[in-house]
Coordinates of C-alpha atoms and ligand atoms in Angstrom, one line a residue:
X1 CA 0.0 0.0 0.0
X2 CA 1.0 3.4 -1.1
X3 CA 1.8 5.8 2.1
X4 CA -1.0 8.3 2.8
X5 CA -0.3 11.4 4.4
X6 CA -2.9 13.3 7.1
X7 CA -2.7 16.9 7.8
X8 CA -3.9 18.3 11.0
X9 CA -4.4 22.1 11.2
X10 CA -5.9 24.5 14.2
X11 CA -8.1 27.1 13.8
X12 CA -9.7 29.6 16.2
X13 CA -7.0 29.9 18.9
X14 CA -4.5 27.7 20.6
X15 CA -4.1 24.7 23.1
X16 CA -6.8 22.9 21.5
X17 CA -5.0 19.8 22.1
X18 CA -3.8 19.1 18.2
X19 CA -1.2 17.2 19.5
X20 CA -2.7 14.9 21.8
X21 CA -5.5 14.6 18.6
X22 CA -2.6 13.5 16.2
X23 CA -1.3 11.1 19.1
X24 CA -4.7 9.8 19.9
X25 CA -5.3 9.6 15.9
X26 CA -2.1 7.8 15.5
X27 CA -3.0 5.1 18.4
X28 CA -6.7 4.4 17.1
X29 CA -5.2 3.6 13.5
X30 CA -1.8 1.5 14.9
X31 CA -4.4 -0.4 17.1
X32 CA -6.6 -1.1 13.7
X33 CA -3.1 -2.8 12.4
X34 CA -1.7 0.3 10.2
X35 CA 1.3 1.3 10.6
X36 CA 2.0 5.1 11.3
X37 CA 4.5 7.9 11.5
X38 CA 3.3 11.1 13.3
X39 CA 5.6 14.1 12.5
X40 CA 5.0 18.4 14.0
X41 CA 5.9 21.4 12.2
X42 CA 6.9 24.0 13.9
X43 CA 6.7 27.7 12.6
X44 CA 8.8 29.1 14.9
X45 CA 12.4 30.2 13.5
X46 CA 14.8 28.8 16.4
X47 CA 16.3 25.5 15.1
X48 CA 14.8 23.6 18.1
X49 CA 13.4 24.3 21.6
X50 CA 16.6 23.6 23.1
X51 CA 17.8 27.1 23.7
X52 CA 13.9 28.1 24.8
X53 CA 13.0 28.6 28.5
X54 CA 10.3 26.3 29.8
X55 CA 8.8 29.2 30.6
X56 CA 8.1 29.9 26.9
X57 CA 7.7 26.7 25.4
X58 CA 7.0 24.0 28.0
X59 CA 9.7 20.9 28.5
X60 CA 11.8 20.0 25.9
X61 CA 11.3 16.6 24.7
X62 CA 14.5 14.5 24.0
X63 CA 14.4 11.7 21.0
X64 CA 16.4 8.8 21.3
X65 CA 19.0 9.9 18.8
X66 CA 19.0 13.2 20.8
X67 CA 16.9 15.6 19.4
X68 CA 15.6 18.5 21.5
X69 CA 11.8 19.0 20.7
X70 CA 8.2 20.1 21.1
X71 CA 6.6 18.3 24.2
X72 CA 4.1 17.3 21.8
X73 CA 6.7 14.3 20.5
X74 CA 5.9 13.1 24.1
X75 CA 2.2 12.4 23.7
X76 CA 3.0 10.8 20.1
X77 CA 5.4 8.0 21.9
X78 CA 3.1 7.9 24.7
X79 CA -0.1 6.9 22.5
X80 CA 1.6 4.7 20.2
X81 CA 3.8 2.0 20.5
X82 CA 5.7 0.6 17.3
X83 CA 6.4 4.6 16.0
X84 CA 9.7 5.6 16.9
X85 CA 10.3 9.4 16.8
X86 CA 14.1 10.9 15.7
X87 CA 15.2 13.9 14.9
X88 CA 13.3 13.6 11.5
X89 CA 9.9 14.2 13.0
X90 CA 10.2 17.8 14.5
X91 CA 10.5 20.3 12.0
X92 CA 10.6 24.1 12.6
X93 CA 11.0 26.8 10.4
X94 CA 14.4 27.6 11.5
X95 CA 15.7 24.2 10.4
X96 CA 14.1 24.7 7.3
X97 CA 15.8 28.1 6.3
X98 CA 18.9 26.6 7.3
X99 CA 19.6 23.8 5.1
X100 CA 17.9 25.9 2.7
X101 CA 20.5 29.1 3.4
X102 CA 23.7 26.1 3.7
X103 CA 22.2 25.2 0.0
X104 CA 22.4 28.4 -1.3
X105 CA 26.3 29.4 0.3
X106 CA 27.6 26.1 -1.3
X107 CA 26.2 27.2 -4.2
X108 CA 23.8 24.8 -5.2
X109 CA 21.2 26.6 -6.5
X110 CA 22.8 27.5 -9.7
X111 CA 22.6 31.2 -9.8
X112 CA 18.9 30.7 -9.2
X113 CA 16.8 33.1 -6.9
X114 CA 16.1 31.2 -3.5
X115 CA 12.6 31.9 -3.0
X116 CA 9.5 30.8 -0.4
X117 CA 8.0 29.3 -3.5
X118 CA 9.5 27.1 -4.7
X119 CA 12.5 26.6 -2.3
X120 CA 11.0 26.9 1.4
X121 CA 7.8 25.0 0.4
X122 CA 10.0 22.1 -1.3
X123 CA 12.0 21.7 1.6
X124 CA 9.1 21.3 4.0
X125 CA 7.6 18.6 1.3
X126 CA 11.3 16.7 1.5
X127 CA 11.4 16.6 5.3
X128 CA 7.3 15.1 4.8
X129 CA 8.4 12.4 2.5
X130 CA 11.9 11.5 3.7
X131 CA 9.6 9.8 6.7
X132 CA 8.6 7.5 4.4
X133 CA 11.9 6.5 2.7
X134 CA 13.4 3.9 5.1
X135 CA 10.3 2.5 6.2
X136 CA 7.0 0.9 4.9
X137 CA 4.3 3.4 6.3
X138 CA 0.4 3.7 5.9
X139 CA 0.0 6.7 7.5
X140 CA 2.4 10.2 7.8
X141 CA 0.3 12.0 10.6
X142 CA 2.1 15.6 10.6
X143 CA 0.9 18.6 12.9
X144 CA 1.4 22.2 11.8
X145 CA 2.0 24.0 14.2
X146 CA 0.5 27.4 15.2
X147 CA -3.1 28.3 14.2
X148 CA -4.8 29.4 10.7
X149 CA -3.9 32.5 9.6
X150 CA -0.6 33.2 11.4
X151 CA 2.5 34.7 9.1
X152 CA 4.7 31.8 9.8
X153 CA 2.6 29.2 9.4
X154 CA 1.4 30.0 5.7
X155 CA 4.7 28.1 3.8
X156 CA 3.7 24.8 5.6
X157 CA 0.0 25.5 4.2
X158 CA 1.2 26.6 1.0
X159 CA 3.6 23.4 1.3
X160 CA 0.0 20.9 2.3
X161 CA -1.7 22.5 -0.5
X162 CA 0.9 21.4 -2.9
X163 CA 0.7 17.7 -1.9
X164 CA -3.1 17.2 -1.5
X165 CA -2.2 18.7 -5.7
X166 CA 0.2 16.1 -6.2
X167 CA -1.4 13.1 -4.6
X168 CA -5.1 13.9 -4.9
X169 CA -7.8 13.3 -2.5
X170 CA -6.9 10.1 -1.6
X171 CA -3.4 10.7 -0.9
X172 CA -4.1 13.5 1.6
X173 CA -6.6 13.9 4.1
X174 CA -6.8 17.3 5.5
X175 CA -8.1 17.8 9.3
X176 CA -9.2 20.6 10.7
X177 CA -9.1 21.3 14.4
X178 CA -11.2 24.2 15.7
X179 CA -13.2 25.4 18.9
X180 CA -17.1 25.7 18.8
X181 CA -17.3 27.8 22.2
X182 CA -20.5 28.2 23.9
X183 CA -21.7 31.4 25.3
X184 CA -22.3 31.1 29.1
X185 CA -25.3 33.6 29.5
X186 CA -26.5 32.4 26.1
X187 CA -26.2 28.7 27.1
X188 CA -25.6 28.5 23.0
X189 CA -22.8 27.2 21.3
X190 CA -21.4 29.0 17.9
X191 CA -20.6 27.9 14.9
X192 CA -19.3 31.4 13.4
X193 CA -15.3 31.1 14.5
X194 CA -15.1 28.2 12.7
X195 CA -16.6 29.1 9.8
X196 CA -14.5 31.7 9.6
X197 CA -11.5 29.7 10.7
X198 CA -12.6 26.9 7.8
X199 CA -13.1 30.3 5.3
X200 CA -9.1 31.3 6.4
X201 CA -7.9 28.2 5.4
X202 CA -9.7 28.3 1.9
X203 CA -8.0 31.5 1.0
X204 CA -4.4 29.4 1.0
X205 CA -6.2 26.9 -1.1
X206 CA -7.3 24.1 1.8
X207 CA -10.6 22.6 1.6
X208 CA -10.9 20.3 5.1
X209 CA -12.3 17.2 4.4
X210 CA -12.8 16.7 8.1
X211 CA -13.1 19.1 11.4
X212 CA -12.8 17.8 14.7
X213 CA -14.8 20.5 16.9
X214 CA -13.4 21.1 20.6
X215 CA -16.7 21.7 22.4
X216 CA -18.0 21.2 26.1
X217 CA -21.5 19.1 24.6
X218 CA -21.3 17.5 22.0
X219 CA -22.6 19.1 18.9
X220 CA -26.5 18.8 18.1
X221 CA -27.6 17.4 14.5
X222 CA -28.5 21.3 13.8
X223 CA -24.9 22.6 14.6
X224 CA -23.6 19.8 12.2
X225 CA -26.1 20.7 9.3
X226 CA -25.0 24.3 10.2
X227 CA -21.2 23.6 10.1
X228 CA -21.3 21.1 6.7
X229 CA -23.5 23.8 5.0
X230 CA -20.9 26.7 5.6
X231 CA -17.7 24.9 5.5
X232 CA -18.8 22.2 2.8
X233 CA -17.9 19.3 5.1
X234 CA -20.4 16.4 4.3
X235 CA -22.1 15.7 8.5
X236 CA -20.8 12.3 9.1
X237 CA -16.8 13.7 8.8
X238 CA -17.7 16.6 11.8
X239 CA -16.0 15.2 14.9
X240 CA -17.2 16.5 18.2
X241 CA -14.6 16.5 20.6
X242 CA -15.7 17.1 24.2
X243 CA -14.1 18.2 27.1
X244 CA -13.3 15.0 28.6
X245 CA -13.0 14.0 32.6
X246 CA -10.7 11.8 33.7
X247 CA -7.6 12.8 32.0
X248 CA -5.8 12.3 28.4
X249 CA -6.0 9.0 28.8
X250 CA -9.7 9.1 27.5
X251 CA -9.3 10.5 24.5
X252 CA -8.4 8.0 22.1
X253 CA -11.6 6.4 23.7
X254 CA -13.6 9.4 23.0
X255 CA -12.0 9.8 19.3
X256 CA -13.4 6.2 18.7
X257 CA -16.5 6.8 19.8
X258 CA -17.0 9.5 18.0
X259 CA -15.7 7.2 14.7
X260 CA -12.7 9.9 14.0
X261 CA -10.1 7.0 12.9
X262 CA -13.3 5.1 10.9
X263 CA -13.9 8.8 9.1
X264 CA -9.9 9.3 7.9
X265 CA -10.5 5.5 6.9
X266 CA -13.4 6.4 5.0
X267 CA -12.0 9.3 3.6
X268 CA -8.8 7.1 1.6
X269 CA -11.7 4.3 1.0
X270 CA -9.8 1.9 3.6
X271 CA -11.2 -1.0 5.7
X272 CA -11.8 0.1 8.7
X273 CA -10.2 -3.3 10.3
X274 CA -10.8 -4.9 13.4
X275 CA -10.0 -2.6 16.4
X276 CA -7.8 -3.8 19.2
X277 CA -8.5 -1.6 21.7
X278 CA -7.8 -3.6 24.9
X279 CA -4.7 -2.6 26.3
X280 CA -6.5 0.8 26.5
X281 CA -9.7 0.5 27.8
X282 CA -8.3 -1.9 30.9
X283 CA -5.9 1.3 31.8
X284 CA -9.2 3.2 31.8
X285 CA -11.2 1.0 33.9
X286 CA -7.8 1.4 36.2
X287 CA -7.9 5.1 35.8
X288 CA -11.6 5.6 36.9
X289 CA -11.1 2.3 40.0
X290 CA -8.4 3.2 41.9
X291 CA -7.8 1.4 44.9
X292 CA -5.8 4.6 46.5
X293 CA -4.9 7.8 46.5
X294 CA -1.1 8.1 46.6
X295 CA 0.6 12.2 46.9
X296 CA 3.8 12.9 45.9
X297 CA 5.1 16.3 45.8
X298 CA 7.6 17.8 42.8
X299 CA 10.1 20.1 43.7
X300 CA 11.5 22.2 41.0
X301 CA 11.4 25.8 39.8
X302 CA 9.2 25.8 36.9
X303 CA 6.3 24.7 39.1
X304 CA 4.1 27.0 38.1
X305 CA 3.8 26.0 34.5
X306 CA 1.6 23.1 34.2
X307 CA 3.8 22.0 31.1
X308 CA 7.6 22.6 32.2
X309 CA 7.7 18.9 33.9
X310 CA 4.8 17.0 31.5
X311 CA 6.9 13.5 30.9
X312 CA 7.5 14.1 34.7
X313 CA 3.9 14.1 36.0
X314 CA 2.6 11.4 32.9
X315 CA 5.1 8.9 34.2
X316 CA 4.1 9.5 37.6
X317 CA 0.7 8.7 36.6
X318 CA 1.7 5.9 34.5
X319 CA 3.6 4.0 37.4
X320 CA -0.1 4.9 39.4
X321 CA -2.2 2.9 36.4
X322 CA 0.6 0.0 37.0
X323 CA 0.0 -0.3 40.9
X324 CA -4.2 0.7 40.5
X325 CA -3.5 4.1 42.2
X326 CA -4.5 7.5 41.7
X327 CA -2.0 10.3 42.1
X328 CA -1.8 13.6 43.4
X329 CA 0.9 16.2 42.7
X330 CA 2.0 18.4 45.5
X331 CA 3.9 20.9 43.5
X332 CA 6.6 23.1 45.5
X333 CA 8.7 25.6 45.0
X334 CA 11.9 24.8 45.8
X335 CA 13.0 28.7 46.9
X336 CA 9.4 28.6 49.0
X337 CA 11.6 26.1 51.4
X338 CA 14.4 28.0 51.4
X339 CA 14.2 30.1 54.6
X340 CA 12.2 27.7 56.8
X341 CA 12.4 25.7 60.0
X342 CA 13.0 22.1 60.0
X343 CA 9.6 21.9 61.4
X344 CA 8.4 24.0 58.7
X345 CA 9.3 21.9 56.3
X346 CA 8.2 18.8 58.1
X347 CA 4.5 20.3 57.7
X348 CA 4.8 21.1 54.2
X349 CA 5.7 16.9 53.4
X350 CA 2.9 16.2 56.1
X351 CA 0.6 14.3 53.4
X352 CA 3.0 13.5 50.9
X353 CA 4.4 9.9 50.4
X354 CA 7.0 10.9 47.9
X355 CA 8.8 13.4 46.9
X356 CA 10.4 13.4 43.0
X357 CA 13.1 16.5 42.1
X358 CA 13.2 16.5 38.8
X359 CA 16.0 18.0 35.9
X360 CA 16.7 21.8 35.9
X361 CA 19.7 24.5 35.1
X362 CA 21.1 27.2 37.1
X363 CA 21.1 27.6 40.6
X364 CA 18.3 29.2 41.2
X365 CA 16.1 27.1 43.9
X366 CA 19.0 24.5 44.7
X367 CA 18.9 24.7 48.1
X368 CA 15.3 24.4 48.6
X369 CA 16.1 21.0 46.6
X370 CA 18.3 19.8 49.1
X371 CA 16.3 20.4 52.1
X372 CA 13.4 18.4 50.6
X373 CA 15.9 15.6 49.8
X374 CA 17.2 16.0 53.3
X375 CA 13.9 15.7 54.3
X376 CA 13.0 12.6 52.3
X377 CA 16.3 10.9 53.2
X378 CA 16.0 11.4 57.0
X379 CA 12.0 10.8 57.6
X380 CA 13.1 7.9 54.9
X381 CA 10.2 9.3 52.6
X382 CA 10.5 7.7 48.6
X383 CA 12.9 9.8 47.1
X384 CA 13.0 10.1 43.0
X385 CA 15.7 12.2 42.0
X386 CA 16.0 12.9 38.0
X387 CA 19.2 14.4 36.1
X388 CA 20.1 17.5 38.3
X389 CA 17.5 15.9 41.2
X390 CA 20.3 13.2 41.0
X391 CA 23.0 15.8 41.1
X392 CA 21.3 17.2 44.6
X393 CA 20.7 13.8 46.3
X394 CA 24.7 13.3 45.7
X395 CA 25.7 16.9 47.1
X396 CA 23.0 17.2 50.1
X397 CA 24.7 13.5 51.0
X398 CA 28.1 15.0 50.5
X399 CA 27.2 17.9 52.8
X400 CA 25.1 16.0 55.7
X401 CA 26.6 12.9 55.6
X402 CA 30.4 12.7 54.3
X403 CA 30.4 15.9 56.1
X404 CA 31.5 17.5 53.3
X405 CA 30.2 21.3 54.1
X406 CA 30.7 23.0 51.1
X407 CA 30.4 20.1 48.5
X408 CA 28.5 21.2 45.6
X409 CA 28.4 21.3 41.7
X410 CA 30.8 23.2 39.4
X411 CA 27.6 25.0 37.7
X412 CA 26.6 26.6 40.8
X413 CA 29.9 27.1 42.4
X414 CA 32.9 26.9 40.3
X415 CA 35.6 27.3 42.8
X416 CA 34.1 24.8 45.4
X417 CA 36.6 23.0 47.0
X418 CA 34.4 19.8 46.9
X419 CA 33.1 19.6 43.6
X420 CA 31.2 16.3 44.0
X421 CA 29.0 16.9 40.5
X422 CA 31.4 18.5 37.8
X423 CA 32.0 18.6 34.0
X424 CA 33.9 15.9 32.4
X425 CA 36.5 17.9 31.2
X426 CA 37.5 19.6 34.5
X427 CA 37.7 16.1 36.1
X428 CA 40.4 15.0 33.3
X429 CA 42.1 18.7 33.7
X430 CA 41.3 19.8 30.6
X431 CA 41.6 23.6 30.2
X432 CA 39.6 23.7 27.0
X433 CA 36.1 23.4 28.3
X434 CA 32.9 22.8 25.7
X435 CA 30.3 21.8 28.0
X436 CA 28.8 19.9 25.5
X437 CA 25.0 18.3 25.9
X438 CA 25.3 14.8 26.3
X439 CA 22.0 14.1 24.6
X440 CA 19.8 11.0 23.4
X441 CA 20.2 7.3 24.3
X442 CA 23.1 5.8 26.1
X443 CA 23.4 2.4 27.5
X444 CA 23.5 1.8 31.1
X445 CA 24.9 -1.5 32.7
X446 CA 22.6 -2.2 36.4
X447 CA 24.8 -3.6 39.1
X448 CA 22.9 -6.8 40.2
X449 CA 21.2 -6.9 43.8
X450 CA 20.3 -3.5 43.9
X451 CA 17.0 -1.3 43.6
X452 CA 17.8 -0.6 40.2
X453 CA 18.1 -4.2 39.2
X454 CA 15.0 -5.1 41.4
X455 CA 12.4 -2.5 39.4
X456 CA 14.5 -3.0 35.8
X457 CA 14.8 -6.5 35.9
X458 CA 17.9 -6.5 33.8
X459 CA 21.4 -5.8 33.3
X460 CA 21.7 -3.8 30.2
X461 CA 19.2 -0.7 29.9
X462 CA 19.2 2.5 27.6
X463 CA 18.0 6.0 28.9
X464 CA 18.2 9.3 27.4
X465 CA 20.2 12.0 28.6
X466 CA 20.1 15.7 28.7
X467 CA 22.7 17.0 30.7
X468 CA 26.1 18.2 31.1
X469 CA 27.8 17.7 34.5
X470 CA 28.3 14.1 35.8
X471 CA 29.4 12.8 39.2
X472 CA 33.1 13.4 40.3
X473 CA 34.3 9.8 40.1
X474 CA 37.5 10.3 42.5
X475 CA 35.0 10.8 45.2
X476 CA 33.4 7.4 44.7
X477 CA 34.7 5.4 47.3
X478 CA 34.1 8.0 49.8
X479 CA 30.2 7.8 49.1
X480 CA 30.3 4.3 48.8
X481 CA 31.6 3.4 52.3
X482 CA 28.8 5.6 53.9
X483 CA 26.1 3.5 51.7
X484 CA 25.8 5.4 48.7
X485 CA 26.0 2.6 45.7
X486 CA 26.4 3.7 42.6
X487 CA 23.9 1.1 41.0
X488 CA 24.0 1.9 37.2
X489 CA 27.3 2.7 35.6
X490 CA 28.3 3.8 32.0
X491 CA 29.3 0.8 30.2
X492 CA 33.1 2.0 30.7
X493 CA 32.6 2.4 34.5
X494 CA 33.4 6.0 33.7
X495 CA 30.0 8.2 34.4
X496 CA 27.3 7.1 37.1
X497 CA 23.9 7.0 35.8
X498 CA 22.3 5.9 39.1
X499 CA 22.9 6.3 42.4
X500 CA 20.5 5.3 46.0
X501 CA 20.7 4.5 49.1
X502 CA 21.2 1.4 51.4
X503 CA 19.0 1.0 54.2
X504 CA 16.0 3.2 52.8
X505 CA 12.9 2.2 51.8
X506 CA 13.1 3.7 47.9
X507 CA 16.0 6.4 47.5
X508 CA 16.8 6.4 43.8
X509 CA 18.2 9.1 41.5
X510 CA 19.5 8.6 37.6
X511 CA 21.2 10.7 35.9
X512 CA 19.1 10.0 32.7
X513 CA 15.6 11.0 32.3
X514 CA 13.4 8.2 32.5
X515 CA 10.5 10.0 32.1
X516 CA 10.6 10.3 28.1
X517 CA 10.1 6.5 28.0
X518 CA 7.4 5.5 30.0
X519 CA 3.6 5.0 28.6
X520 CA 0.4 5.0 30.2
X521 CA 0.1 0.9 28.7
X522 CA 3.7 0.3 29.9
X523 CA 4.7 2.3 33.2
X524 CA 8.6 2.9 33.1
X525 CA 9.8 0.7 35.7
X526 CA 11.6 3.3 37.7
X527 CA 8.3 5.4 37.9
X528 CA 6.2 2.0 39.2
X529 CA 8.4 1.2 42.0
X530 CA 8.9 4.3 43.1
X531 CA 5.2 5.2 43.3
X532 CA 4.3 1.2 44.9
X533 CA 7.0 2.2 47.5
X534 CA 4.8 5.1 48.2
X535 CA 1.7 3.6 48.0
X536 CA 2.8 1.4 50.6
X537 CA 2.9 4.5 52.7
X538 CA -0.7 5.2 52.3
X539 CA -3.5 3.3 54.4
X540 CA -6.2 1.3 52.6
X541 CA -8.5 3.8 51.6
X542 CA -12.0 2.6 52.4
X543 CA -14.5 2.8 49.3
Ligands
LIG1 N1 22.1 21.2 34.9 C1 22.5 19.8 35.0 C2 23.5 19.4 34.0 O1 23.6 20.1 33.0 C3 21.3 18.9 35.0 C4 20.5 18.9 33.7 C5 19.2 18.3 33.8 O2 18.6 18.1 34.8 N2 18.5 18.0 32.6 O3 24.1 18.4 34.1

């Protein structure tokens, strides 16, 4: 079978959940036996969201082959299972423009004049199709970025419209996402944004063949006549998709009930298939039947934005669905600890049966970190420490239990006199220092009889990294005789990826970020253990 390529677009506003529509698109159709690759454009002009604060963007989402990108790559691994994302399937506008700009310096262009039209647009059509050249695909689901009618996003359009030319209707399917709000006072909903939304994208030459509508009811047979008359999309391929209650999880349920996979189907005149939806709808019977309610607090800085620690709080939730618990986030700011008693402190971790710190730069809220390690070591709480969490749980132990007092990393204090987290380069006495990323997927080898072995299971694992300071080796030992053990190693013995504690219930921190691996149908390991360690903290809740 010829690959077919999907295009989903956004009209009305933003954070109308296109990506988790793509993802939950992408599941529905893998689980109906086709296989799929789901790709995001990205209009903005930085080359990736590596250099963007979270602030601005959310987390950045590492590939395996260690590509920084949207956080929407996170819900496409998370919903599907055999699509594996690389640096091909995040695409911005600044990557574009580059290779086209390299193009043109070498020379390659002949004289010509590098234009949008033809050059930009042709570019964006090679990064579509080179999914498609290694691998025998049904579907290319790609997300554009952005919504209808911004500047940036009208070379991708222009780029869509080209290929729905080249391959016809039943080559491309073109979805649009919108939002049918509903006037409070009115108690009506309205049709009129997306009809102009739909009339937006006709003026750069798009027709959609479907629209999924976000809306809090789901849309009365009058609102559908209404919307196919005015936006010439036949009844049946106008999606309602409602505001949903117990989490993300749900959606792919609710896309199938509302036939969106059977539509797109339709649409290429496809068998629809037999749908294996299992997996999925026992995870929701777990979602909405938990047996407890487990709380574990996050400490980092970005608190406040919902989206800065996403993988963080999904695999927290996915090692819930593996032990039939709900959980609760307590999130703390790690400066909010900063200047308060012990007993103060003590009160804040009052409910809370474990406490996760996860990746970060800069100094800013460090010590707040280690207090609520302190905490969680001493009151021998569950303790999940992740990249620079890792990096605290080895200095606060440096400090309070090597007796170390001014132990800390080289990229909060350069001149410490025990640097027990430093870069690689200053530990071999290099003068030349790069701080490079070490990013993507490294192998880790698990020491055996330790915690790490218990939850993995195995010997050999691979993790994905984001980071650039490691632990000091040459104070190994030290740690080691006070009952630090350094349970997952790089496969030369050189960098510790994982580091906990003997004689405490569940005191684990990696150096990796586990996080980007783990799916709500197969809990990261590292997250279930952690969160059945705390749920053993937590009485049997009565029904
Ligand atoms: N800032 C630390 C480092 O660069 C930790 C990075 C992280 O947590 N992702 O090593």
């Amino acid at each position: 079978m010829k690959t077919r390529y999907i295009f989903i677009t956004g009209g009305v506003c933003s954070s109308l959940g296109k990506g988790v529509t793509v993802a939950a698109l992408g599941c529905l159709l893998e689980n109906r036996g086709y296989r799929v690759a789901l790709q995001k454009m990205d209009p903005y002009i930085n080359v990736d969201p590596g250099t963007m604060s979270p602030f601005q963007h959310g987390e950045v989402y590492v590939t395996d082959d260690g590509a920084e990108t949207d956080l929407d790559l996170g819900y496409y691994e998370r919903f599907t299972t055999n699509t594996t994302l690389t640096r091909q399937n995040s695409v911005s506008t600044g990557q574009i423009y580059y290779s086209v700009i390299q193009r043109e310096r070498r020379g390659d262009y002949l004289g010509r004049t590098v234009q949008v039209i033809p050059h930009i647009t042709n570019e964006i059509k090679n990064r579509i199709s080179v999914l498609t050249r290694d691998e025998e695909l049904d579907f290319v689901c790609v997300e554009i970025g952005g919504t209808v009618g911004d500047i940036e996003g009208v070379p991708f359009l222009e780029a869509i419209r080209q290929m729905r030319r080249e391959h016809g209707p039943s080559g491309v399917c073109f979805i649009h996402l919108t939002l049918v709000p509903t006037i409070s006072v009115a108690g009506e909903a309205k049709t009129k944004p997306t009809q102009h939304s739909v009339k937006e994208l006709l003026t750069f030459g798009i027709q959609p063949d479907v629209l999924v509508c976000r809306v809090s009811r789901p849309l009365s047979k009058d609102m559908k006549e209404k919307l196919s008359l005015f936006c010439n999309v036949p009844e049946t391929n106008i999606i309602s998709a409602r505001d949903i209650q117990s989490g993300i999880y749900e959606i792919p349920e609710m896309y199938r009930s509302e036939a969106l996979d059977e539509v797109v189907l339709k649409h290429f005149g496809l068998a629809a298939g037999k749908l294996d939806f299992r997996r999925w709808s026992s995870i929701l019977k777990t979602i909405n039947n938990p047996k407890k309610t487990v709380r574990i607090a996050v400490c980092g800085k970005y608190i406040a934005l919902q989206d800065a620690y996403r993988s963080v709080y999904e695999a927290l939730l996915h090692g819930g669905i593996a032990n039939q618990v709900r959980v609760d986030f307590l999130r703390i700011d790690p400066e909010s600890l900063e200047e308060l008693s012990d007993e103060a402190v003590a009160r804040h971790f009052r409910d809370v049966q474990g406490i996760l710190v996860p990746g970060g730069f800069g100094s800013r809220g460090i010590e707040g970190k280690l207090r609520s390690i302190h905490f969680a070591r001493t009151h021998k709480i569950p303790f999940f420490g992740i990249c620079l969490g890792m990096q605290c749980a080895i200095i606060e132990f440096a400090r309070n239990v090597l007796g170390l007092e001014s132990a800390n990393s080289t990229e909060f204090d350069p001149s410490t006199e025990n640097p027990v987290v430093s870069l690689l380069e200053e530990q071999q006495g290099l003068k030349q220092m790069g701080g490079t990323m070490r990013l993507g997927g490294y192998p880790c080898v698990i020491k055996e009889n330790t915690l790490a072995h218990k939850e993995y299971k195995k010997r050999r694992i691979r993790e994905r990294h984001r980071h650039r300071f490691e632990f000091t080796l040459r104070f190994k030992e030290q740690f080691e005789k006070e009952g630090m053990v350094f349970s997952g190693l790089s496969p030369d013995g050189q960098l510790v990826e994982i580091s906990e504690l003997k004689g405490h219930p569940w005191f684990l921190g990696c150096q990796f970020h586990p996080e980007f691996q783990s799916k709500p149908v197969d809990a990261h390991p590292l997250f279930a253990g952690f969160i059945q360690a705390a749920a053993k903290l937590v009485r049997q809740q009565s029904a």
